[in-house]
Coordinates of C-alpha atoms and ligand atoms in Angstrom, one line a residue:
X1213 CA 29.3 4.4 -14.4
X1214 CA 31.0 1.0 -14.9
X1215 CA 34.4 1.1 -17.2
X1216 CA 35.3 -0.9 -19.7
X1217 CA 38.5 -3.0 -20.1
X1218 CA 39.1 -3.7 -16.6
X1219 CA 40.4 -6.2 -14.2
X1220 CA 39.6 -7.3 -10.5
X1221 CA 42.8 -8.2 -9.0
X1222 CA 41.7 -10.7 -5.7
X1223 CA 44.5 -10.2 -3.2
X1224 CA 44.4 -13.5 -0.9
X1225 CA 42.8 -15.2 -3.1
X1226 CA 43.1 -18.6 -1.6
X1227 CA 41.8 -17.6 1.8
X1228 CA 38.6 -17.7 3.7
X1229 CA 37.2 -14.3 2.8
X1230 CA 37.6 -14.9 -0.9
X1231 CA 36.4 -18.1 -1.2
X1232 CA 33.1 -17.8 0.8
X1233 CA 32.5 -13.9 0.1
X1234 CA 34.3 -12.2 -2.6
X1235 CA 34.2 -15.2 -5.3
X1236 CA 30.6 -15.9 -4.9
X1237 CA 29.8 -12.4 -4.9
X1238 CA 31.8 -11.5 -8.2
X1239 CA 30.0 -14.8 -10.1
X1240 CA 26.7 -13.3 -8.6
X1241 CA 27.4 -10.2 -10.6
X1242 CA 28.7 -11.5 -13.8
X1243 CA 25.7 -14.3 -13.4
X1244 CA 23.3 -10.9 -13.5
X1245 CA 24.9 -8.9 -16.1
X1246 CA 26.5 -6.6 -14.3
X1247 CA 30.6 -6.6 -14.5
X1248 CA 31.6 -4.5 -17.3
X1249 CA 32.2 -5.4 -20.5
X1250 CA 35.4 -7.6 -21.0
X1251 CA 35.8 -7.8 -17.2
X1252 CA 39.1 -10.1 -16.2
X1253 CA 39.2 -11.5 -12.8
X1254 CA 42.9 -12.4 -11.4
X1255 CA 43.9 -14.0 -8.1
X1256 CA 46.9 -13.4 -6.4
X1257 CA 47.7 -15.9 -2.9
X1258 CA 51.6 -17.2 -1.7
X1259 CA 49.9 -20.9 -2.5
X1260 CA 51.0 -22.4 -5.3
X1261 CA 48.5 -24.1 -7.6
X1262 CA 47.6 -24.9 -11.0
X1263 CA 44.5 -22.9 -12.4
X1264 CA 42.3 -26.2 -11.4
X1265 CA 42.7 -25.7 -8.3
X1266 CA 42.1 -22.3 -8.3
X1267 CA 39.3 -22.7 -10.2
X1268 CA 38.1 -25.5 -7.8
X1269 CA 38.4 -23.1 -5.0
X1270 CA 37.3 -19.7 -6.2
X1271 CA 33.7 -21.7 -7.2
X1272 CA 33.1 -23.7 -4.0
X1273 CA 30.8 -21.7 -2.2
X1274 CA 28.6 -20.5 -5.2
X1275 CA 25.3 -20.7 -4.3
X1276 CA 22.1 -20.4 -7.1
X1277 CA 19.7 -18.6 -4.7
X1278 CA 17.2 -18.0 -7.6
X1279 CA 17.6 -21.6 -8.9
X1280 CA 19.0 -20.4 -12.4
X1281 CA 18.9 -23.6 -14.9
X1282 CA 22.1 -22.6 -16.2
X1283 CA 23.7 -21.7 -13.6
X1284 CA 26.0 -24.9 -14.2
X1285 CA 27.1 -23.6 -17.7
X1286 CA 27.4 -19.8 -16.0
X1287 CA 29.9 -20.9 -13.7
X1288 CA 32.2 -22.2 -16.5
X1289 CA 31.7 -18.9 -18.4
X1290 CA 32.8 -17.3 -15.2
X1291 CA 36.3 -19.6 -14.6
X1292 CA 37.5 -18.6 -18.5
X1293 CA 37.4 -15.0 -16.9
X1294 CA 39.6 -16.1 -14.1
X1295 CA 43.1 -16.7 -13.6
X1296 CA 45.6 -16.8 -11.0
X1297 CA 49.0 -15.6 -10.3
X1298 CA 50.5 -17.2 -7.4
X1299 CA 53.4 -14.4 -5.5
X1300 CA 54.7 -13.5 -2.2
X1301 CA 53.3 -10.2 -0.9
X1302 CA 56.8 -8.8 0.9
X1303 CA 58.7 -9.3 -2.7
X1304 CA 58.5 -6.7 -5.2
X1305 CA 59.4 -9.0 -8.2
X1306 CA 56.7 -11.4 -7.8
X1307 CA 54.1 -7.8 -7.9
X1308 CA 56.0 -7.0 -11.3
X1309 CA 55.1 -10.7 -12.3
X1310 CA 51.3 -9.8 -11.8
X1311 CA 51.9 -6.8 -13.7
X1312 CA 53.0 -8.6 -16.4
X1313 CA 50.4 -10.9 -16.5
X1314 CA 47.8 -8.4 -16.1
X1315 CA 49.4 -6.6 -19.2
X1316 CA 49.0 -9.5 -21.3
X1317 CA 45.6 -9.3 -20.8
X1318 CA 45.3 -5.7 -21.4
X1319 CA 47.2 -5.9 -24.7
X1320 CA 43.9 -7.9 -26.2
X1321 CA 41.6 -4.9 -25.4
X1322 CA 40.5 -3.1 -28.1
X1323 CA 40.8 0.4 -26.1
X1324 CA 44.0 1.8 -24.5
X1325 CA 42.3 3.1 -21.4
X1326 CA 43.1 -0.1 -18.7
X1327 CA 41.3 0.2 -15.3
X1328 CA 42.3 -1.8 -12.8
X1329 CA 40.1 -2.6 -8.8
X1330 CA 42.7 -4.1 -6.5
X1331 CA 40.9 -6.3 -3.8
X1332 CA 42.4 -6.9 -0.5
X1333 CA 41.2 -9.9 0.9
X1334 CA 44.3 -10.2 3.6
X1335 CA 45.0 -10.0 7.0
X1336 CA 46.7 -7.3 8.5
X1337 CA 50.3 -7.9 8.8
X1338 CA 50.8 -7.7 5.3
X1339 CA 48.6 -4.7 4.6
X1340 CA 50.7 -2.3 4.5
X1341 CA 53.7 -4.0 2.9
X1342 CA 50.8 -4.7 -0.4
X1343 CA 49.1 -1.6 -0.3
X1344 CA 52.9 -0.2 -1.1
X1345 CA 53.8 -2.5 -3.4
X1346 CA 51.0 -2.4 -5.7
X1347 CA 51.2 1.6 -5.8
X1348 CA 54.6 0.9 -6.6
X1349 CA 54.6 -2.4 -9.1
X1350 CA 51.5 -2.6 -10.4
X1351 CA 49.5 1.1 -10.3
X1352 CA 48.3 1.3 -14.4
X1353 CA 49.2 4.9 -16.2
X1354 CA 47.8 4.0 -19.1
X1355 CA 44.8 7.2 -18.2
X1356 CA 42.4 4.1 -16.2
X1357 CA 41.3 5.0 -12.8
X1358 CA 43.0 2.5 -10.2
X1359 CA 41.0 1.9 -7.1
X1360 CA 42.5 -0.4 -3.8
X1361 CA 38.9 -2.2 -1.8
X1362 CA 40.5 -2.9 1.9
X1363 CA 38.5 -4.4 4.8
X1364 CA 38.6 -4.5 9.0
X1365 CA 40.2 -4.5 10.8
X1366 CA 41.6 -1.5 10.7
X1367 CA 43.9 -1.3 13.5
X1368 CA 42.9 -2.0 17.1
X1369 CA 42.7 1.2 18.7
X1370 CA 43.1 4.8 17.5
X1371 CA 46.1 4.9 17.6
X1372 CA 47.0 1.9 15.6
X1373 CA 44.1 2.7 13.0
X1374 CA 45.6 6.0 12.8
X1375 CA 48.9 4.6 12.0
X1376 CA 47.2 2.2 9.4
X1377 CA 45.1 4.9 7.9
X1378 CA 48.4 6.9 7.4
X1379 CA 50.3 4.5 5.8
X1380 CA 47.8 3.5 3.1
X1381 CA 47.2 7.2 2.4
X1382 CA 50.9 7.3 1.0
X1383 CA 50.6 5.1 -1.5
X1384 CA 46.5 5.9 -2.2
X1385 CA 44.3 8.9 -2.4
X1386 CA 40.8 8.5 -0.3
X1387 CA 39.2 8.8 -3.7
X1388 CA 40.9 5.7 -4.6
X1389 CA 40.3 3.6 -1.4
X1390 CA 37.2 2.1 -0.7
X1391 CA 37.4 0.5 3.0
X1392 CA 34.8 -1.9 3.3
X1393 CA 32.4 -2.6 6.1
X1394 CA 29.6 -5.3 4.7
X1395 CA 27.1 -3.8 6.7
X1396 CA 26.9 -0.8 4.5
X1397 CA 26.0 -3.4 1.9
X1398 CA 22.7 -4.8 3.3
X1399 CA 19.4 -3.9 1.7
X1400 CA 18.0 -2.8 5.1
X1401 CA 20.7 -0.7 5.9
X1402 CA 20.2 0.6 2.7
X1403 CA 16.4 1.1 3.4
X1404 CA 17.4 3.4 6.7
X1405 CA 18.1 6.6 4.5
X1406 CA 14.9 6.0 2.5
X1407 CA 12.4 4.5 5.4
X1408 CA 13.5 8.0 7.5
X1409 CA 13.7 10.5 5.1
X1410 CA 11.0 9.7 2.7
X1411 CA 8.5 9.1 5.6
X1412 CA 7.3 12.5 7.3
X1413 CA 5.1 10.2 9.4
X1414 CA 8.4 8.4 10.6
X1415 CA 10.9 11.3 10.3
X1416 CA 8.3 13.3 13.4
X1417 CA 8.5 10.6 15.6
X1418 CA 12.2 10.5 15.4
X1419 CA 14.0 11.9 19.0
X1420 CA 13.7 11.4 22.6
X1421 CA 10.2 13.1 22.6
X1422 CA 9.0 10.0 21.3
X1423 CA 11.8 7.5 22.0
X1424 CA 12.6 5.9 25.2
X1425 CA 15.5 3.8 24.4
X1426 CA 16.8 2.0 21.0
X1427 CA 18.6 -1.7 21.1
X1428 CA 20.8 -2.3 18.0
X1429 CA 21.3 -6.5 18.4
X1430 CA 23.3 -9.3 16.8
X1431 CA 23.3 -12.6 17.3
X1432 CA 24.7 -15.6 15.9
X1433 CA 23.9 -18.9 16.8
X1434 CA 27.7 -20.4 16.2
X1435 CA 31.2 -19.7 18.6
X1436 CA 34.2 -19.2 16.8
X1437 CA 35.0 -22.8 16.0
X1438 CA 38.4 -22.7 13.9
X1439 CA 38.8 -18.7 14.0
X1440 CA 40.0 -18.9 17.7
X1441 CA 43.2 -17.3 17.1
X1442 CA 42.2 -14.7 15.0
X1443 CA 39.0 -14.3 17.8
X1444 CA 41.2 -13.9 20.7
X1445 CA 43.5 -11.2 19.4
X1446 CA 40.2 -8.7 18.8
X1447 CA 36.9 -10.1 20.6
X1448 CA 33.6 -9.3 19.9
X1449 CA 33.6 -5.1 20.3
X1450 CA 36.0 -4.9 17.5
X1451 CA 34.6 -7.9 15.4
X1452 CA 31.0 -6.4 15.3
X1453 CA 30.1 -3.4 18.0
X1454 CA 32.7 -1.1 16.7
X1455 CA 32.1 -1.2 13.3
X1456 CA 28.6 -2.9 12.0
X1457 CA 27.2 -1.9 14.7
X1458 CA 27.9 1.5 15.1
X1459 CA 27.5 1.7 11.1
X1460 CA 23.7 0.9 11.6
X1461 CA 24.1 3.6 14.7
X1462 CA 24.7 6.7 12.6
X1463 CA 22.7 6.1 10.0
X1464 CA 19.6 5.7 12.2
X1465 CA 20.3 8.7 14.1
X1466 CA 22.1 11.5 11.9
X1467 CA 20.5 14.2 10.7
X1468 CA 19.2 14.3 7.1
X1469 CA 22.0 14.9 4.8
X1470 CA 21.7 17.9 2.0
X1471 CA 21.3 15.1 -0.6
X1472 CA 22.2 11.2 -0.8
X1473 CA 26.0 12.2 -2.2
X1474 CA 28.5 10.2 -0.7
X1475 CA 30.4 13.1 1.1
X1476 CA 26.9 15.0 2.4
X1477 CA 25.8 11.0 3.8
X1478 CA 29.6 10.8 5.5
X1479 CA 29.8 14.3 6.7
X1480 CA 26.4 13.2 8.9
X1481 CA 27.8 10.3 10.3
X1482 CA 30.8 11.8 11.4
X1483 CA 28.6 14.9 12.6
X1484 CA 26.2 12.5 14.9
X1485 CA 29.5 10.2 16.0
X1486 CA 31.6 13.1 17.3
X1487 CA 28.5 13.7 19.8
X1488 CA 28.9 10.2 21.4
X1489 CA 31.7 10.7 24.5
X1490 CA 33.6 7.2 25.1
X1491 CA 31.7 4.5 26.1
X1492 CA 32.0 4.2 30.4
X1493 CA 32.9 0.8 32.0
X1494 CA 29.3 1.0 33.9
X1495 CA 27.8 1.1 30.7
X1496 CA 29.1 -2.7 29.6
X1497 CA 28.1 -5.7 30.1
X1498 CA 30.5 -8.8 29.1
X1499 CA 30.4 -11.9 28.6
X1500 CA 31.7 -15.2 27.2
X1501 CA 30.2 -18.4 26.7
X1502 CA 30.9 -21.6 28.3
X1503 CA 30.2 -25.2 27.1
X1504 CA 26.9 -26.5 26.9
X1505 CA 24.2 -28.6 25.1
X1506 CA 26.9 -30.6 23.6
X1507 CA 29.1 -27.8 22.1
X1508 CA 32.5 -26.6 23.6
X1509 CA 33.1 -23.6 25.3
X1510 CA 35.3 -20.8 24.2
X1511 CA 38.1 -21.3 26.4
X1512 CA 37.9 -25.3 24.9
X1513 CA 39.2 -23.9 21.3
X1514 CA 42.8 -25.3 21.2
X1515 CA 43.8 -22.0 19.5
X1516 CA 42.4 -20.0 22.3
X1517 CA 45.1 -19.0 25.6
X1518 CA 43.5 -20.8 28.9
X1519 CA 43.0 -17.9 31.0
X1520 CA 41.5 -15.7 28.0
X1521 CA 38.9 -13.0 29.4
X1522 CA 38.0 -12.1 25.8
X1523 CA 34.6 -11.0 25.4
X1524 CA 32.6 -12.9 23.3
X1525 CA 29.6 -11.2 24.3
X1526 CA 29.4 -7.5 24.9
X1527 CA 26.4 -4.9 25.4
X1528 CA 27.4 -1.5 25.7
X1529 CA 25.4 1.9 25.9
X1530 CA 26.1 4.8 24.2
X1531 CA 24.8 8.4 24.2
X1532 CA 24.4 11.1 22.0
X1533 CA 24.4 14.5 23.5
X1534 CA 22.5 16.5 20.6
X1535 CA 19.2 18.1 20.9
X1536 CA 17.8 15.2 19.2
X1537 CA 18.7 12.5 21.5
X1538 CA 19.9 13.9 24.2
X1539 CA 19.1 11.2 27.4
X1540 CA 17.7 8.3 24.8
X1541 CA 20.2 5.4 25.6
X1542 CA 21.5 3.5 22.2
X1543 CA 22.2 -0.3 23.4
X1544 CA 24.3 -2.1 21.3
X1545 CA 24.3 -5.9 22.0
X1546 CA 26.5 -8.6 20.4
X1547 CA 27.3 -12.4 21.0
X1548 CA 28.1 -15.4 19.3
X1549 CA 26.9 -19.2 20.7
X1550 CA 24.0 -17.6 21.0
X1551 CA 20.2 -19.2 20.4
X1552 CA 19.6 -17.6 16.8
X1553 CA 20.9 -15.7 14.1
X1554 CA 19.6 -12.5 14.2
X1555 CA 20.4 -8.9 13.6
X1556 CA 17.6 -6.1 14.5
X1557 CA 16.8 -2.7 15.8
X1558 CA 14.5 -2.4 18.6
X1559 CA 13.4 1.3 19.1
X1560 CA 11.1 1.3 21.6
X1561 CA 8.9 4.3 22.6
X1562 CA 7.5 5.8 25.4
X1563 CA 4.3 5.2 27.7
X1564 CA 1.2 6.5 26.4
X1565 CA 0.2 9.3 29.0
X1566 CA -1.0 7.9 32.3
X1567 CA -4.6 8.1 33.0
X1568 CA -7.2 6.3 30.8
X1569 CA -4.6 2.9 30.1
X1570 CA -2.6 1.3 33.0
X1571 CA 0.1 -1.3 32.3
X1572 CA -0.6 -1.2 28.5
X1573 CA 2.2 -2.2 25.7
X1574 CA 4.7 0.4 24.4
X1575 CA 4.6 1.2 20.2
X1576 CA 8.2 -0.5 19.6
X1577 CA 9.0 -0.5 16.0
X1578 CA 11.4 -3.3 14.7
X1579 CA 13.5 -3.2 11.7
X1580 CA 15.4 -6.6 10.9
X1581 CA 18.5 -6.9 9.2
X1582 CA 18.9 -10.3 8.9
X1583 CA 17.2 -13.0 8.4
X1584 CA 14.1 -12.3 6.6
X1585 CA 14.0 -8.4 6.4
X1586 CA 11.1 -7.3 7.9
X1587 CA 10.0 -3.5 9.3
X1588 CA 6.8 -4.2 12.2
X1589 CA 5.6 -1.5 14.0
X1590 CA 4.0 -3.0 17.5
X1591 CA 0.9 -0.9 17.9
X1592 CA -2.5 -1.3 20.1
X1593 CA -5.5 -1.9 18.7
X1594 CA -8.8 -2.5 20.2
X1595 CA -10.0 -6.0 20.4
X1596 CA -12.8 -6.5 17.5
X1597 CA -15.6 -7.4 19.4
X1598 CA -19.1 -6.1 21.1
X1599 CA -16.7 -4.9 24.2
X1600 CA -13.9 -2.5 24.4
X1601 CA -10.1 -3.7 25.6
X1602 CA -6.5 -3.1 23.7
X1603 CA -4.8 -6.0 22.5
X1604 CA -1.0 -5.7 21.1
X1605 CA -0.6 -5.7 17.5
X1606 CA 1.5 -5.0 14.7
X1607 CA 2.0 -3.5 11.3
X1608 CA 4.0 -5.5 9.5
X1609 CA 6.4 -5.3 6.3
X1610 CA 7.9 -8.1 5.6
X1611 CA 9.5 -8.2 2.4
X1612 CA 9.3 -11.6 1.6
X1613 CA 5.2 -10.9 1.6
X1614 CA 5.8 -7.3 0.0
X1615 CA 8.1 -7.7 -2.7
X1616 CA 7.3 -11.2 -3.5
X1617 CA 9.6 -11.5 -6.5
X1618 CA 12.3 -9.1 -5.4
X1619 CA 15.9 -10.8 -5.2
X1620 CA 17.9 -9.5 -2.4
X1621 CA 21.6 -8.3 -3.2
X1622 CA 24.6 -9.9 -1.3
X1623 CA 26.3 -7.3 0.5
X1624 CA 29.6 -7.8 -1.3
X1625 CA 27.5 -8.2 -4.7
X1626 CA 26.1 -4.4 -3.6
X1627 CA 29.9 -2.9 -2.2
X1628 CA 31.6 -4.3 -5.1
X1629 CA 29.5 -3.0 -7.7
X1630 CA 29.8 0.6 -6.1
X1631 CA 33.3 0.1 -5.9
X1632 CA 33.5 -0.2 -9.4
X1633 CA 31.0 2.6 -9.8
X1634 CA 33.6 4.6 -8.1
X1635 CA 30.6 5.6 -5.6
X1636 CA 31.9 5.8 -2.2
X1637 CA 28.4 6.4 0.0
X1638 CA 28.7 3.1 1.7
X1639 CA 32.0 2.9 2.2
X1640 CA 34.3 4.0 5.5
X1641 CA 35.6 7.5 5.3
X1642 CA 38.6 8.0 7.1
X1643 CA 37.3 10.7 9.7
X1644 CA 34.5 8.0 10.4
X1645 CA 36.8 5.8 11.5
X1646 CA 38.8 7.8 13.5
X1647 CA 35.7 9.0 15.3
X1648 CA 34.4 5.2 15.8
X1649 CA 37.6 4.4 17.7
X1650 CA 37.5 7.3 19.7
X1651 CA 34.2 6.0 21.1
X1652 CA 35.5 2.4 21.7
X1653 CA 39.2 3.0 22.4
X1654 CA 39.1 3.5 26.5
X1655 CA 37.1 0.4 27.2
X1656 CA 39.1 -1.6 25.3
X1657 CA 42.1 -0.5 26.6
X1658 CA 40.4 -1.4 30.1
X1659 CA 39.3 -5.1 28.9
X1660 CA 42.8 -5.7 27.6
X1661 CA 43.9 -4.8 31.0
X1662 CA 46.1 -1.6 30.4
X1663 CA 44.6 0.6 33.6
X1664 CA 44.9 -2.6 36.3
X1665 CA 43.5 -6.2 36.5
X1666 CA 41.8 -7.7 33.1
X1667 CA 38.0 -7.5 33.9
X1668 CA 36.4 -11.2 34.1
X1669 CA 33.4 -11.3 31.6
X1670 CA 30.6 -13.1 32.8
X1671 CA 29.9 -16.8 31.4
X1672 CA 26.4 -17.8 29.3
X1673 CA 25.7 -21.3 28.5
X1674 CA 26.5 -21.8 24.9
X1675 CA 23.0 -21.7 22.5
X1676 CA 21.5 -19.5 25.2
X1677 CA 20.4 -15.8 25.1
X1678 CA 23.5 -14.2 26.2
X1679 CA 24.3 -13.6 30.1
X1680 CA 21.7 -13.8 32.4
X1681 CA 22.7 -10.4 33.7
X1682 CA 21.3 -9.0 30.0
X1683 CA 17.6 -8.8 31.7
X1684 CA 18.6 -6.0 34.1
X1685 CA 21.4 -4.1 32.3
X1686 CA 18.5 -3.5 29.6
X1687 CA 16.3 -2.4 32.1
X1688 CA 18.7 -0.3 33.8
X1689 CA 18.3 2.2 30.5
X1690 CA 14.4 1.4 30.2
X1691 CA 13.4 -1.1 28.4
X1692 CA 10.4 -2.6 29.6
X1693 CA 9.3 -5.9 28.4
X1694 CA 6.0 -5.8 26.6
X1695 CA 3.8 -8.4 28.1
X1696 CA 3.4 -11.0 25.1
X1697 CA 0.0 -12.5 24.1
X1698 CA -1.5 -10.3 27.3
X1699 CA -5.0 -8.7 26.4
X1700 CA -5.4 -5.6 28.7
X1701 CA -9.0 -4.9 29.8
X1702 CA -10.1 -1.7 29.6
X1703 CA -12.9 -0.7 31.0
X1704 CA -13.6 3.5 30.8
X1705 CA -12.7 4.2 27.4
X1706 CA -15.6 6.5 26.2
Ligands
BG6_1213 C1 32.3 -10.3 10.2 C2 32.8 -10.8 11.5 O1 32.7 -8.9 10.0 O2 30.8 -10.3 10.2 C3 32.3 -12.2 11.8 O3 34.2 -10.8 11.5 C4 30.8 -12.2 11.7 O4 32.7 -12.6 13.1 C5 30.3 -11.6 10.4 O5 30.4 -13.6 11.7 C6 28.8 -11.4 10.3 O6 28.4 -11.0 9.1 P1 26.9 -11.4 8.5 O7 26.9 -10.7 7.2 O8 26.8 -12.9 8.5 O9 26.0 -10.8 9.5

């Protein structure tokens, strides 16, 4: 249920994430109707600029996806709600200077109850250090519910995200974090607990009596043109595979939880995740991508160390020893400079039983992500006709062609409206996390070098598929291609 009288403090409010994601996605809401009543937004950033600026900044990347007339007039609705505190994050003083101002604010609401949804859009060195000093500066006691929204990374290995983790937790209660990965956000992931569980005909088909092998994929057709730096220091397992990744992992494969409450959905996740061991190095593929086609090569990014072996690539396999799955690999693939933008699941099933068909397609059902949501289920079918042979087809659910006048939710629209809900199903719990890096920890330790030489990922042309190398390693866990537009005769079906 949404509260009354309360305000959305931005923290880093003048950086990338804010501007592109958080911003847009709070004007979405308040475009729709659904901020609560009297809602305040206020920024907080070391820059120093007058509210123009601010304003300038905060509505930049607002985009009017359903073509609203007065969208124009909406946005300047939306800047009276906003205003801007500029502060350092290390000093104290300048958090009791936000106080103030949010006060001021608070003393024109008509009820005493003040709630108040801190938003940390900030990198990590100063995490900590703000995390403490608004628990201790600018924490509301007026009887409103005070709730901190924190985002990746969190840490870089166990050990450090268990250090993290720790020091958050003094200042804030789980039930007041909500750690955010945007993944968790997306209709389709969204559509996993409902497409599995509200389909008997899906939920039967579900474990490694039916399922050979399952792809989880992400692609993006850009490198990481001006986030070198920041690129370098984590590489692609902890940008995507660690997280997103293994997000859309859990859901797909946990067991059904004893109803859709936050805790029961977690206590899953965690469940399925503690039966994955580490991932092994034979098990990885990396890669990084060279120039090509016109566009510069990772190692070409100024902010980027010469001799990096950062992965910009990765694919890693992963099992789960349950009853469910145990023996069905779970490939998890990730690059940037790719060819498209595309995130999917491929769960590809087994062969039909030999005898009557030879070298016919396996059922592989698809579930996109992103773009263009889309469920297809690749079946056979027999060609219509006066003769009898299979040709490879497909059921298909696109949503665009479904649910023609649906509007698809941002993921950040989604999070932060459940933030302010107070509902924590699709956000991080802590065990989740701890789990996630125990899976990932040893080969990154490996790729950063700590057991012996630095492993030398493989190189891919930029705007390409990934590593040539990707053919076999998928095949290695058996995938098998399914011959494209080929029409199989068959000749003694009955
Ligand atoms: C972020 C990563 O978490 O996710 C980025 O840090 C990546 O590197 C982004 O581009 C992808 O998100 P989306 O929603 O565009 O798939």
């Amino acid at each position: 249920e949404l509260k009354d009288n309360t305000i959305i403090i931005v923290l880093g409010a003048s950086g990338d994430l804010a501007k592109k994601k958080t911003y847009p996605a709070l004007f979405n809401l308040f475009r729709q109707g659904f901020l609560p009543r009297d809602v305040k937004i206020v920024g907080y950033a070391r820059t120093k600029m007058d509210e123009a600026e601010y304003h300038k900044r905060t509505t930049a990347y607002i985009k009017n996806p359903d073509e609203d007339a007065d969208v124009a007039s909406k946005i300047e609705e939306f800047k009276k709600l906003t205003t801007y505190v500029a502060g350092d994050y290390e000093d104290g003083a300048a958090f009791n200077k936000l106080t103030e101002h949010m006060e001021e604010i608070e003393s024109h609401y008509q009820h005493k109850e003040c709630n108040r949804l801190f938003y940390l859009a900030l990198p990590p060195s100063v995490f900590t250090t703000v995390c403490k000093n608004l628990k201790e500066h600018c924490y509301s006691s007026k009887g409103g519910i005070n709730r901190v929204i924190i985002e990746k990374p969190f840490g870089k290995d166990l050990e450090s995200c268990r250090e993290l983790l720790s020091s958050v937790k003094e200042y804030w209660t789980e039930d007041e974090t909500f750690r955010i990965d945007h993944y968790l956000g997306k209709e389709m992931v969204k559509n996993l607990l409902v497409f599995r569980f509200a389909n008997v005909s899906i939920g039967s088909l579900w474990d490694k009596n039916s399922i050979s092998n399952v792809q989880i994929t992400f692609k993006e057709p850009f490198g990481t043109e001006g986030r070198g730096g920041y690129f370098d220091e984590f590489g692609i397992i902890r940008d995507i595979l660690q997280n997103h990744l293994l997000q859309v992992l859990s859901i797909l494969t946990m067991e059904r939880p004893v109803s859709f409450s936050a805790e029961d959905i977690r206590d899953e996740k965690v469940k399925v995740l503690r039966a994955i061991p580490p991932i092994e190095q034979s098990d990885t593929l990396l890669g990084q991508y060279v120039a090509a086609n016109g566009k510069p090569g990772y190692l070409d990014d100024e902010s980027v160390p010469r001799n990096s072996t950062c992965p910009t690539f990765a694919a890693t396999t992963l099992w789960i020893h349950n009853p469910r799955w145990e023996g069905v690999p779970f490939i998890l693939k990730a690059g940037k400079a790719l060819n498209e933008a595309k995130v999917e699941v491929r769960i590809q099933f087994k062969d039909v039983t030999q005898g009557i068909f030879k070298d016919i397609s396996r059922n592989e059902l698809v579930i996109r992500l992103q773009p263009s949501e889309a469920i297809y289920l690749k079946l056979n079918a027999k060609t219509p006709g006066l003769y009898t042979r299979a040709v490879p087809t497909e059921m298909d659910l696109t949503y665009k062609r479904r649910f023609t006048d649906a509007k698809i939710p941002e993921a950040y629209e989604a999070l932060i409206l459940d933030a302010l809900k107070g509902d924590h199903s699709n956000f991080v719990r802590h065990d989740e996390l701890d789990v996630a890096w125990k899976i990932f920890t040893p080969i990154l330790h490996w790729i950063e070098g700590q057991n012996g030489a630095r492993p030398r990922p493989v190189n891919y042309p930029y705007g390409t598929r990934g590593p040539k190398e990707l053919d076999a390693f998928v095949e290695k866990y058996g995938f098998r291609r399914n011959p494209g537009d080929y029409v199989w005769p068959i000749t003694n079906v009955s």
